């Protein structure tokens, strides 16, 4: 069995971070964290784990490497248990190792909860390790940069206040060529819903905004997108452990919806953003539930289909398979709705196995893909089990309603030569929907 | 003198626009109606044939047309502004006249309280700042956001990026690259972050929340940071009478109110934000969660006795030290909170509360079952509409102006407070 020390990867953020640490400083910050922020939950998990190893087969990293040091329990023993045993007084190098495990070898996918007889949430324990690493200033460079961006411009990709509405207007103009009179209604008070997306959409994947506008336009919906910051629903600060910035971003998101007097927020096809908005940051801000109802695209498309508002000319003929994104399946239970939407759109759906709440993670989520190039290989070779699972379906089209999943799965597809391509539900609906005749 | 003194406050109802779809030119479509503050006219973006755009005001289209137009907003003094693009360049049009200076982009129009000054954040050649009545700041920056215009219109401010940042350069970021610029001039100090700048009553001082390291939040006033370090902090406000600065700060996992770097309200709240002083500086109110999930209004540290899952839109009266807010249950069942009491009605949505100038009355536009009306002092106007815009009071506070749309017509109703009987 290897240990994390055998596979350390150089990262500027981690290296510079630990260079500023001393065992005394680590001990102080660790003790403050445990006393101030970690209650019965951490204690119960740590004390109740019977070291049975039942969680091993839950984790795609372990299933891919078959090395026990990648099991959920080993991740905890190499981080939190080690820190607790030392009362937090460890050498800075230990923090480097903890950070590499926490940020790059766990997707916080929560699959292991389903395999642990005691229901231990390893993802939670690893989040606490990340919180510690954040407080110690030991975070991978690339994901830290996204947290900086969140703090400065309230979105993940340094999109400035003018670039956002300008991009929407440009997409609107393009879309009008195809759909005369189409609008992306900006900052319309009292619309039925506010549509929010993640920052990579205006930056790299503008066609997704175009497609959403085309679908909402065809369905005759009363919607709006904010013209101000608060439009980005993604939240990498949640994954670096910077709860304060996470919450600042979410406050802006919800206050924007409240200002626009919409009935609810509809979110694009992103899983981690849903987790931040629906589950994590809202609670840090003191709301028990979400102050404005939040609907993920999968659920929203399902509703539109139920209401007969999505009209397609034909079904997608090639067989497709479905990837279940952790944060909306284990996190929200959208597995049936995802299937109903996919079956509505596609002739032939081949299920992968295991699926639904037991689906393997894409290995990009939890901020892992955002740790950037130094760790790219970790998440690809760490998920050969996913490649096997995909290959076994024998299909070429993979439906994945999540941005991170797309990124992670595309890398796996290319590395393992699977000959597949990924699609968002929005891609399929746009492709299949009734469109005005070209003149 | 407020602009409202020139409005017609003769009690009665008038249809001021009998067809909201009226337009003096052929059009492809008309966008959402914006109603003038006095309720006498309506403006809509008009998409004209051949991808031309303009504003239709009371059905009359501005002479000038543009390639793009957005963000129509009436200034408090009744002038209509819109952001317009011609030949790839953007500027502001005021009552159909475009500013002479053009920019790469313009957004987020700001007005002084009386509406005499119009400003907006702008981008020119990739540099950022504000333009006031068409005049951009002398110095522009790599970025400028969180912009504000003082109530008297004499000063503008923004958070600015004072130094360049290479891609993924986390080290330079953490050394501090942000500051606040007032009328284009940046503070000497830089911080890791600056947020929510606020002016004092005379627009001579500016306070902002700052982060000195990733973990050390505090308040800076005119560039000088408080000594105290807090785990988190929200935006500050000035006491209009004393010039003291109040900000919600987080300590040991709970929120309290710091005034001039001293804990004025002990940190015992699960959340604390949107604080506001009454104009005489006598009271400080804020929205707070007294417990996880239980929000209310706190006045001078004392919470009201009623809680809601969500509380928003804290509003203080111009005189009289009165306080109102909205409560709701996850965006449904909206209620109006006024001086610690809850009005009886529950609504699907409510809009920000509006005080009469004398602080004696409070009016709120509300929606239930897709129908809108205005509620004054807890009682509804006995007629409902397809849409109501923000109500306004007559200068003497005895009458309410209701601006509403029904049957595709714009209605203008002046109702004495006593006419609200529902
Ligand atoms: S990646 Fe998922 S299964 Fe593996 S330890 Fe983390 S939360 Fe558990
Ligand atoms: S399955 Fe649960 S109890 Fe067993 S080792 Fe894993 S975390 Fe511990």
PDB file of C-alpha atoms and ligand atoms in Angstrom, chain A residues 58-60 72 75 106-112 122, ligand 1:
ATOM      1  CA  UNK A  58     -17.551   3.106  -2.986  1.00  0.00           C
ATOM      2  CA  UNK A  59     -14.662   5.243  -4.086  1.00  0.00           C
ATOM      3  CA  UNK A  60     -13.757   5.448  -7.752  1.00  0.00           C
ATOM      4  CA  UNK A  72     -12.364   6.816   1.941  1.00  0.00           C
ATOM      5  CA  UNK A  75      -8.171   9.457   3.137  1.00  0.00           C
ATOM      6  CA  UNK A 106     -11.670  13.332  -2.988  1.00  0.00           C
ATOM      7  CA  UNK A 107     -14.518  14.807  -5.021  1.00  0.00           C
ATOM      8  CA  UNK A 108     -16.799  15.173  -1.986  1.00  0.00           C
ATOM      9  CA  UNK A 109     -19.117  13.032  -4.099  1.00  0.00           C
ATOM     10  CA  UNK A 110     -20.703  11.359  -1.063  1.00  0.00           C
ATOM     11  CA  UNK A 111     -20.989   7.970  -2.703  1.00  0.00           C
ATOM     12  CA  UNK A 112     -19.231   6.400   0.271  1.00  0.00           C
ATOM     13  CA  UNK A 122     -16.292  11.157   4.441  1.00  0.00           C
TER      14      UNK A 122
HETATM   15  S1  LIG C   1     -14.364  10.785  -3.764  1.00  0.00           S
HETATM   16 FE1  LIG C   1     -16.471  10.295  -3.136  1.00  0.00          FE
HETATM   17  S2  LIG C   1     -16.445   8.135  -2.631  1.00  0.00           S
HETATM   18 FE2  LIG C   1     -14.305   8.804  -2.655  1.00  0.00          FE
HETATM   19  S3  LIG C   1     -13.887   9.400  -0.534  1.00  0.00           S
HETATM   20 FE3  LIG C   1     -14.522  11.260  -1.563  1.00  0.00          FE
HETATM   21  S4  LIG C   1     -16.722  11.395  -1.168  1.00  0.00           S
HETATM   22 FE4  LIG C   1     -16.124   9.274  -0.718  1.00  0.00          FE
END
